[in-house]
Coordinates of C-alpha atoms and ligand atoms in Angstrom, one line a residue:
X299 CA 248.2 121.4 49.8
X300 CA 246.1 118.5 51.2
X301 CA 243.1 119.7 52.2
X302 CA 241.5 118.5 56.5
X303 CA 239.2 116.7 54.1
X304 CA 242.0 114.3 52.3
X305 CA 244.4 114.3 55.6
X306 CA 241.6 112.8 57.6
X307 CA 240.0 110.6 55.0
X308 CA 241.0 107.3 57.1
X309 CA 239.6 108.6 60.4
X310 CA 236.5 110.3 58.5
X311 CA 235.5 106.8 57.4
X312 CA 235.7 105.3 61.0
X313 CA 233.7 108.4 62.1
X314 CA 231.0 108.0 59.5
X315 CA 230.3 103.9 61.4
X316 CA 229.8 105.4 64.5
X317 CA 226.7 107.7 63.3
X318 CA 223.4 106.9 63.3
X319 CA 223.0 109.7 60.9
X320 CA 225.3 110.5 58.6
X321 CA 228.6 111.9 57.1
X322 CA 229.6 113.5 54.1
X323 CA 233.0 114.6 52.7
X324 CA 233.2 115.9 49.2
X325 CA 233.7 112.9 47.1
X326 CA 229.8 111.7 48.7
X327 CA 227.8 111.6 45.7
X328 CA 224.8 113.6 48.1
X329 CA 228.0 116.3 49.2
X330 CA 226.1 119.0 47.6
X331 CA 222.9 118.6 49.1
X332 CA 224.3 118.1 52.7
X333 CA 226.6 121.3 52.7
X334 CA 223.5 123.5 51.1
X335 CA 221.9 125.4 53.4
X336 CA 218.9 127.2 53.7
X337 CA 220.2 130.2 52.2
X338 CA 221.2 128.7 48.6
X339 CA 223.3 131.3 47.5
X340 CA 226.1 130.7 50.0
X341 CA 228.9 128.5 49.1
X342 CA 229.4 126.4 52.3
X343 CA 232.8 124.2 52.2
X344 CA 233.4 122.7 55.4
X345 CA 235.8 119.6 55.8
X346 CA 232.8 117.6 56.1
X347 CA 229.0 117.3 57.1
X348 CA 227.8 115.0 60.0
X349 CA 223.9 114.8 59.7
X350 CA 223.6 114.3 63.3
X351 CA 220.3 112.1 64.7
X352 CA 220.5 112.0 68.1
X353 CA 222.7 113.4 71.0
X354 CA 225.4 110.1 71.2
X355 CA 226.1 111.1 67.2
X356 CA 227.0 115.2 68.5
X357 CA 228.9 113.2 71.1
X358 CA 230.8 111.4 68.9
X359 CA 231.6 113.9 66.5
X360 CA 232.6 116.9 68.8
X361 CA 235.3 113.9 69.8
X362 CA 236.7 113.1 66.7
X363 CA 237.2 116.9 66.0
X364 CA 239.3 117.1 69.1
X365 CA 241.3 114.0 68.7
X366 CA 242.1 115.2 65.1
X367 CA 242.7 119.0 65.4
X368 CA 239.7 120.2 63.3
X369 CA 236.7 122.2 64.8
X370 CA 233.0 122.2 64.9
X371 CA 229.8 124.3 63.5
X372 CA 226.4 123.8 64.8
X373 CA 223.9 124.7 61.4
X374 CA 220.3 123.8 62.1
X375 CA 218.3 125.6 58.7
X376 CA 221.3 127.6 57.6
X377 CA 219.3 130.6 57.7
X378 CA 222.3 132.4 59.0
X379 CA 225.0 130.3 56.6
X380 CA 226.6 133.6 55.3
X381 CA 229.0 134.3 58.3
X382 CA 230.6 131.3 58.7
X383 CA 232.6 131.9 56.0
X384 CA 235.9 130.2 54.6
X385 CA 236.6 129.3 58.6
X386 CA 234.8 126.0 57.3
X387 CA 237.7 125.0 55.6
X388 CA 239.1 122.8 58.4
X389 CA 235.6 122.3 60.3
X390 CA 232.9 119.8 60.6
X391 CA 229.5 121.2 59.8
X392 CA 227.1 119.6 62.5
X393 CA 223.5 119.8 60.7
X394 CA 220.7 119.2 63.3
X395 CA 217.4 118.8 61.3
X396 CA 217.3 115.1 61.9
X397 CA 216.8 115.9 65.1
X398 CA 213.2 117.0 65.5
X399 CA 211.9 115.5 68.9
X400 CA 209.2 118.0 70.4
X401 CA 207.0 118.2 73.5
X402 CA 205.1 120.9 75.0
X403 CA 204.2 120.3 78.7
X404 CA 200.7 121.9 78.6
X405 CA 200.6 122.7 82.5
X406 CA 203.8 123.7 82.7
X407 CA 203.2 125.7 79.8
X408 CA 206.7 125.2 78.1
X409 CA 208.1 123.7 75.5
X410 CA 211.6 121.1 75.3
X411 CA 212.6 122.0 71.5
X412 CA 215.6 119.5 70.1
X413 CA 217.9 121.1 67.7
X414 CA 216.3 120.8 64.5
X415 CA 213.0 121.8 65.4
X416 CA 211.2 124.7 63.1
X417 CA 209.4 127.7 64.3
X418 CA 206.7 126.6 62.4
X419 CA 206.0 122.9 63.7
X420 CA 206.8 124.6 67.4
X421 CA 203.9 127.5 66.7
X422 CA 201.1 124.6 65.8
X423 CA 202.0 122.2 68.3
X424 CA 201.6 125.1 71.0
X425 CA 198.8 126.7 69.2
X426 CA 196.5 123.6 70.0
X427 CA 196.9 124.2 73.8
X428 CA 196.1 127.5 73.5
X429 CA 200.1 128.6 73.6
X430 CA 202.6 130.7 71.9
X431 CA 206.3 130.3 71.6
X432 CA 207.8 133.7 70.8
X433 CA 208.4 133.2 67.4
X434 CA 209.6 135.3 64.5
X435 CA 208.4 136.1 61.3
X436 CA 209.5 133.2 59.3
X437 CA 207.9 129.1 60.0
X438 CA 211.3 127.8 58.8
X439 CA 213.9 129.4 61.0
X440 CA 215.4 127.1 63.7
X441 CA 214.1 127.4 67.3
X442 CA 217.3 127.0 68.4
X443 CA 219.7 129.1 66.3
X444 CA 217.3 132.0 66.1
X445 CA 217.0 131.8 70.3
X446 CA 220.8 131.8 70.6
X447 CA 221.0 134.6 68.6
X448 CA 218.2 136.6 70.6
X449 CA 214.9 136.2 68.9
X450 CA 212.9 139.2 67.8
X451 CA 209.5 137.9 67.7
X452 CA 206.0 139.6 66.8
X453 CA 205.6 139.9 70.7
X454 CA 209.0 141.2 71.6
X455 CA 207.6 144.5 72.8
X456 CA 205.6 142.6 75.2
X457 CA 208.0 139.7 76.3
X458 CA 211.1 140.9 75.1
X459 CA 213.8 138.5 73.7
X460 CA 213.3 134.9 73.1
X461 CA 216.3 134.1 75.2
X462 CA 215.2 135.6 78.0
X463 CA 212.0 132.9 77.7
X464 CA 214.9 129.8 78.0
X465 CA 214.5 128.1 81.1
X466 CA 217.0 125.0 80.1
X467 CA 219.6 123.8 77.9
X468 CA 220.9 120.3 76.8
X469 CA 224.2 120.4 75.2
X470 CA 227.6 118.8 74.6
X471 CA 230.6 120.4 75.5
X472 CA 233.3 121.1 73.5
X473 CA 235.0 118.0 75.5
X474 CA 232.4 115.8 74.3
X475 CA 230.5 115.8 78.0
X476 CA 226.4 115.7 78.0
X477 CA 224.8 118.4 80.1
X478 CA 221.5 119.6 81.1
X479 CA 221.9 123.2 82.5
X480 CA 219.8 125.6 83.9
X481 CA 219.6 128.3 86.6
X482 CA 220.9 125.9 89.3
X483 CA 223.4 123.3 87.3
X484 CA 226.2 125.4 85.0
X485 CA 224.1 128.4 85.4
X486 CA 226.9 130.6 83.7
X487 CA 226.8 128.1 80.6
X488 CA 223.4 128.8 80.7
X489 CA 223.5 132.5 80.8
X490 CA 226.2 132.3 77.9
X491 CA 223.8 130.7 75.5
X492 CA 221.0 133.2 76.2
X493 CA 221.3 135.6 73.4
X494 CA 225.1 134.8 73.6
X495 CA 224.8 133.0 70.1
X496 CA 225.6 129.1 70.7
X497 CA 230.1 129.5 71.0
X498 CA 230.3 127.5 74.7
X499 CA 228.3 124.3 73.4
X500 CA 226.5 122.4 70.5
X501 CA 223.2 122.7 71.9
X502 CA 221.0 119.7 71.5
X503 CA 217.9 120.9 72.8
X504 CA 216.2 124.1 74.5
X505 CA 213.4 124.0 77.4
X506 CA 211.4 127.9 77.2
X507 CA 208.4 129.1 78.5
X508 CA 205.6 129.4 76.5
X509 CA 202.6 132.2 77.0
X510 CA 198.9 131.9 77.3
X511 CA 198.0 133.4 73.6
X512 CA 195.4 131.9 71.7
X513 CA 194.5 134.6 69.4
X514 CA 196.1 138.0 68.4
X515 CA 195.0 140.8 66.4
X516 CA 197.3 140.9 63.2
X517 CA 197.3 141.7 59.7
X518 CA 198.7 144.0 57.1
X519 CA 198.0 147.4 55.3
X520 CA 198.9 147.9 52.2
X521 CA 199.7 150.7 49.8
X522 CA 201.4 151.1 46.1
X523 CA 204.5 152.0 46.8
X524 CA 203.9 155.5 44.7
X525 CA 202.8 156.1 48.4
X526 CA 205.5 155.4 50.7
X527 CA 206.0 159.2 50.9
X528 CA 202.7 159.9 52.9
X529 CA 202.6 156.3 54.7
X530 CA 206.4 156.6 56.5
X531 CA 206.0 159.8 58.3
X532 CA 202.4 159.1 59.7
X533 CA 203.9 155.7 60.3
X534 CA 207.2 156.8 62.5
X535 CA 204.7 159.0 64.4
X536 CA 202.4 156.3 65.3
X537 CA 205.2 154.3 66.8
X538 CA 206.2 156.9 69.1
X539 CA 203.8 156.2 71.5
X540 CA 202.3 152.3 70.9
X541 CA 201.6 150.2 73.5
X542 CA 203.5 147.1 74.7
X543 CA 201.1 144.8 73.7
X544 CA 201.6 146.6 70.1
X545 CA 204.9 144.9 67.5
X546 CA 204.6 146.4 64.2
X547 CA 206.6 146.8 61.1
X548 CA 206.9 149.0 58.0
X549 CA 208.4 147.6 54.7
X550 CA 208.8 148.8 51.2
X551 CA 208.1 145.5 48.8
X552 CA 209.3 144.7 45.3
X553 CA 208.4 141.4 44.6
X554 CA 209.7 140.3 41.1
X555 CA 207.4 138.7 38.7
X556 CA 208.3 135.1 39.5
X557 CA 205.4 132.4 39.1
X558 CA 206.1 131.0 42.6
X559 CA 204.6 134.8 44.2
X560 CA 200.9 134.8 43.9
X561 CA 198.8 137.5 43.0
X562 CA 198.0 140.2 43.6
X563 CA 201.7 140.7 45.1
X564 CA 203.5 139.1 41.9
X565 CA 205.7 142.0 40.1
X566 CA 204.0 144.8 41.8
X567 CA 205.4 147.1 44.4
X568 CA 204.0 148.0 47.9
X569 CA 204.5 150.1 51.0
X570 CA 203.0 147.4 54.0
X571 CA 202.8 148.3 57.1
X572 CA 202.4 144.8 59.5
X573 CA 200.6 144.6 63.1
X574 CA 200.2 142.4 66.0
X575 CA 198.6 143.5 69.1
X576 CA 198.2 141.2 71.5
X577 CA 195.0 142.2 73.4
X578 CA 191.0 142.6 72.0
X579 CA 190.0 143.8 68.9
X580 CA 188.4 147.1 70.3
X581 CA 191.4 148.1 71.4
X582 CA 192.7 147.2 68.0
X583 CA 190.9 149.0 65.6
X584 CA 191.3 152.3 67.6
X585 CA 195.2 151.7 67.6
X586 CA 195.5 151.5 63.9
X587 CA 192.9 154.3 63.1
X588 CA 195.2 156.5 61.7
X589 CA 196.9 154.4 59.8
X590 CA 193.7 153.2 58.4
X591 CA 192.6 157.1 57.4
X592 CA 195.5 156.8 54.9
X593 CA 193.1 155.0 53.0
X594 CA 194.8 151.2 52.2
X595 CA 194.7 149.3 49.0
X596 CA 194.2 145.8 51.4
X597 CA 193.3 145.4 54.5
X598 CA 193.7 142.4 56.4
X599 CA 193.8 143.3 60.6
X600 CA 191.5 140.5 61.6
X601 CA 191.4 138.6 64.4
X602 CA 193.7 135.3 64.1
X603 CA 194.7 132.1 65.8
X604 CA 198.3 133.0 67.0
X605 CA 199.9 130.1 64.9
X606 CA 198.7 131.8 61.6
X607 CA 201.2 134.4 62.5
X608 CA 203.7 132.5 61.0
X609 CA 202.0 133.7 57.4
X610 CA 201.9 137.4 58.3
X611 CA 205.2 138.4 57.1
X612 CA 204.9 136.7 53.9
X613 CA 208.3 135.1 54.0
X614 CA 209.3 133.0 51.5
X615 CA 208.1 129.0 52.3
X616 CA 211.5 127.4 51.3
X617 CA 215.1 127.9 50.6
X618 CA 216.1 130.9 48.8
X619 CA 219.3 132.6 47.8
X620 CA 219.4 135.8 49.4
X621 CA 221.7 138.4 50.3
X622 CA 219.9 140.7 53.7
X623 CA 221.9 142.8 56.7
X624 CA 220.5 144.5 59.1
X625 CA 221.3 147.3 62.2
X626 CA 219.7 149.1 65.0
X627 CA 218.1 152.6 64.1
X628 CA 217.6 155.8 67.0
X629 CA 215.7 157.5 65.2
X630 CA 213.7 158.1 62.0
X631 CA 213.6 162.0 61.7
X632 CA 211.9 163.5 58.4
X633 CA 216.0 163.6 56.9
X634 CA 216.2 160.1 57.8
X635 CA 212.8 159.1 56.1
X636 CA 213.8 161.2 52.6
X637 CA 217.1 159.2 53.2
X638 CA 215.3 155.6 53.2
X639 CA 213.0 157.0 50.3
X640 CA 215.5 157.9 48.0
X641 CA 217.8 155.1 48.3
X642 CA 214.8 152.4 48.8
X643 CA 211.9 154.3 48.0
X644 CA 209.9 154.4 44.5
X645 CA 212.0 155.6 41.3
X646 CA 214.9 154.7 43.6
X647 CA 215.8 151.8 41.5
X648 CA 216.5 149.3 44.0
X649 CA 216.8 145.9 43.6
X650 CA 216.0 145.1 46.7
X651 CA 213.1 142.9 47.3
X652 CA 212.3 143.9 51.3
X653 CA 213.4 147.1 52.9
X654 CA 212.4 147.0 56.5
X655 CA 211.6 148.5 60.2
X656 CA 210.7 146.8 62.9
X657 CA 209.9 148.5 66.2
X658 CA 211.9 148.1 69.2
X659 CA 211.4 149.5 72.4
X660 CA 208.9 148.3 74.9
X661 CA 210.0 144.9 77.1
X662 CA 213.3 144.8 74.6
X663 CA 214.6 148.2 76.0
X664 CA 214.6 146.9 79.7
X665 CA 217.0 144.2 80.4
X666 CA 215.5 140.9 82.0
X667 CA 215.4 140.0 85.1
X668 CA 218.0 136.8 85.8
X669 CA 218.6 137.3 81.9
X670 CA 220.9 135.8 79.5
X671 CA 223.9 137.2 77.7
X672 CA 222.0 139.4 75.2
X673 CA 218.3 140.4 77.5
X674 CA 217.0 143.7 75.8
X675 CA 217.7 145.7 72.9
X676 CA 218.6 149.4 72.6
X677 CA 217.1 151.7 69.7
X678 CA 214.0 152.4 68.0
X679 CA 213.6 150.2 65.3
X680 CA 215.6 147.2 63.5
X681 CA 216.6 147.8 60.0
X682 CA 216.7 144.8 57.4
X683 CA 217.1 144.8 53.7
X684 CA 217.5 142.0 51.6
X685 CA 217.3 141.2 47.7
X686 CA 216.9 137.8 46.0
X687 CA 220.3 137.0 44.5
X688 CA 220.8 133.7 42.4
X689 CA 224.8 134.6 40.9
X690 CA 227.2 136.4 42.0
X691 CA 226.4 139.5 39.4
X692 CA 223.2 140.4 41.6
X693 CA 225.0 139.3 45.1
X694 CA 227.7 142.2 44.1
X695 CA 224.5 144.4 43.3
X696 CA 222.3 143.5 46.4
X697 CA 225.3 143.9 48.9
X698 CA 226.3 146.8 47.4
X699 CA 222.6 148.9 47.5
X700 CA 222.3 147.4 50.8
X701 CA 225.2 149.2 51.6
X702 CA 224.0 152.7 50.2
X703 CA 221.0 152.1 51.9
X704 CA 222.5 151.8 55.2
X705 CA 225.0 154.7 54.7
X706 CA 222.2 157.0 53.7
X707 CA 221.0 156.1 57.3
X708 CA 224.1 156.0 59.5
X709 CA 223.8 159.5 61.1
X710 CA 221.0 157.1 63.2
X711 CA 222.3 153.8 63.7
X712 CA 223.3 152.3 66.9
X713 CA 226.4 151.1 67.6
X714 CA 224.5 148.1 68.8
X715 CA 223.2 145.5 66.3
X716 CA 221.2 142.2 66.8
X717 CA 223.0 138.8 66.0
X718 CA 220.1 137.3 64.3
X719 CA 219.7 140.1 61.8
X720 CA 223.6 140.4 60.9
X721 CA 224.7 138.4 58.1
X722 CA 228.6 140.6 58.0
X723 CA 231.6 140.0 60.0
X724 CA 231.1 142.8 62.9
X725 CA 232.9 143.9 65.8
X726 CA 231.2 141.4 68.8
X727 CA 231.0 144.6 71.3
X728 CA 228.2 145.5 68.4
X729 CA 226.2 142.9 70.1
X730 CA 226.8 142.9 73.9
X731 CA 227.4 145.4 76.5
X732 CA 231.5 145.4 78.0
X733 CA 230.3 143.3 80.6
X734 CA 228.6 140.6 79.1
X735 CA 231.5 140.5 76.5
X736 CA 233.6 140.2 79.0
X737 CA 231.8 137.3 81.1
X738 CA 230.9 135.3 77.7
X739 CA 234.7 134.9 76.9
X740 CA 234.8 134.1 80.3
X741 CA 232.6 131.3 79.9
X742 CA 234.2 130.3 76.4
X743 CA 237.5 129.9 77.9
X744 CA 236.2 127.5 80.7
X745 CA 234.2 125.0 78.8
X746 CA 235.8 125.4 74.8
X747 CA 239.6 126.3 75.8
X748 CA 240.9 125.0 72.6
X749 CA 238.4 126.7 70.4
X750 CA 236.8 124.0 69.1
X751 CA 233.0 125.3 68.5
X752 CA 233.0 127.6 65.7
X753 CA 229.9 129.9 65.2
X754 CA 228.3 132.3 63.0
X755 CA 229.9 135.5 64.7
X756 CA 233.2 135.9 66.0
X757 CA 231.9 136.2 69.9
X758 CA 235.2 135.4 71.6
X759 CA 238.6 135.3 70.4
X760 CA 238.2 131.4 70.2
X761 CA 235.4 131.0 67.9
Ligands
FAD957 C1 213.6 134.9 55.9 C2 213.6 135.5 57.5 C3 213.2 135.9 58.4 C4 213.9 135.6 59.8 N1 213.3 136.8 60.5 C5 213.5 137.1 62.0 C6 212.4 137.4 62.9 O1 211.4 137.3 62.9 N2 213.3 137.4 64.3 C7 214.7 137.3 64.5 O2 214.9 137.3 65.4 N3 215.1 136.4 63.4 C8 215.2 136.3 62.3 N4 215.5 135.8 61.1 C9 217.1 136.0 61.3 C10 217.6 134.6 62.3 O3 216.9 134.6 63.7 C11 218.7 133.8 62.5 O4 218.9 133.8 60.8 C12 219.4 132.6 63.2 O5 220.6 132.6 62.9 C13 218.2 131.8 62.5 O6 218.6 130.7 63.4 P1 218.7 129.1 62.1 O7 219.0 128.1 63.3 O8 217.7 128.7 61.3 O9 219.8 129.1 61.3 P2 221.2 128.7 61.2 O10 222.2 129.0 60.0 O11 221.3 126.7 61.0 O12 221.9 128.8 62.4 C14 222.6 129.9 62.8 C15 223.7 130.4 63.6 O13 222.9 129.6 65.2 C16 223.8 129.2 65.7 N5 223.2 127.5 66.3 C17 222.5 127.0 65.5 N6 222.2 125.8 66.2 C18 222.7 125.8 67.2 C19 223.1 124.6 68.0 N7 222.4 123.6 68.0 N8 224.0 124.7 68.6 C20 225.1 125.8 68.9 N9 224.5 126.7 68.6 C21 223.8 127.2 66.5 C22 225.3 129.0 64.9 O14 226.0 129.3 65.8 C23 224.7 128.9 63.9 O15 225.8 129.5 62.6 C24 215.1 135.8 60.1 C25 216.4 135.2 58.9 C26 215.6 135.0 57.9 C27 216.3 134.3 56.6

């Protein structure tokens, strides 16, 4: 059988001459580099990879796909590469990492980020103006992909999902048309992009609100993993009455003995509580007192510049081979805590690097006025677990253990999940309320009637 790449060899050569960026097909010497995303465990096999340099490149690729019976999928970093799978075979992967334009308007308190901008870059630039964007835990996650999927930040309980802060988007539609959409120009398209996952158009830039927040009180409390049975119940009780300006996370962490991992983490295991308080230090000290009463072995909670939040979660600084997945928990009663500890705690034999629960609630639980396709998240905790998996054997072992932990907690799971933390195919009703899903499908049918744009998660039948 002829592959899509072989079938389109001559037209691909013509497309290549139109691009300021680069076009890579399987015979190109840089093919393996070009097709590899941030998650290097994922073997992406698209028909071709277009490294777009500007909007004109995106238009050329989208029009080419339409004229040649192919599809496109946009990718900023490839943090969520695992979700695209075999659908890539007849798809041009549009990689946007060369599009790094970033503008902060300090007076209007907004940012405009092109499709390749990373959160670490945006947080640093906004921080120069004492402003903060709703970044997640990892500095090298893409601003656009994260925000289109909702975006759960360190200030999520105070400000809600990052998608709620979006005020405008610049896009290339499936027909190759360039648009800037906002509340008055094509508002339905903007609505579908805000938390809808990016299936209605290829986004070339997003504009969103920033928040005045020069510093935060933040840090982590570490105990040896053996103390997990003491810490987990106290943490669960502590999260019940948190003010909205506190977002927190508990983690069971097992660091492998790799030279890249700094001391004292290397080869050691911990139960860790990470806390972010968007308020003053005296209040924060009182809030964390019940946790400190458990005598952590290490305590880094202090007032820090807001951009330094990029280091709090100790996410890897660059690409890694990982298998991870997440879901939402409604509750964590004693029986759920026991299930968690027996599958992922000390002595469980878990191969997982990190098993974590992030606090939901607060502003996340309230649909944002004028919000988009996903504007709130139900449930008490976002659960996410991940393991390092460089080869098929370890990938299988990690995946099996993720399933084991999930199964043990299934009685407390919420049917809803967060798109950004879901790394396997799920029914789209997992992400959206019925009315929002119907509206999203109508927007897809209107803006991409032939289903040219594919996304990691199948939101509509046309993806
Ligand atoms: C280490 C790590 C830490 C994380 N921390 C957080 C966190 O704190 N909070 C949180 O909410 N999430 C977090 N995530 C999840 C993350 O938000 C998702 O993986 C997100 O999809 C990453 O966006 P990306 O652009 O970097 O990834 P990509 O894989 O490049 O993109 C993901 C998807 O976004 C869509 N997309 C990307 N660019 C475009 C575009 N230009 N136009 C249209 N669609 C596009 C596509 O559907 C694509 O498949 C984390 C993930 C990892 C691996």
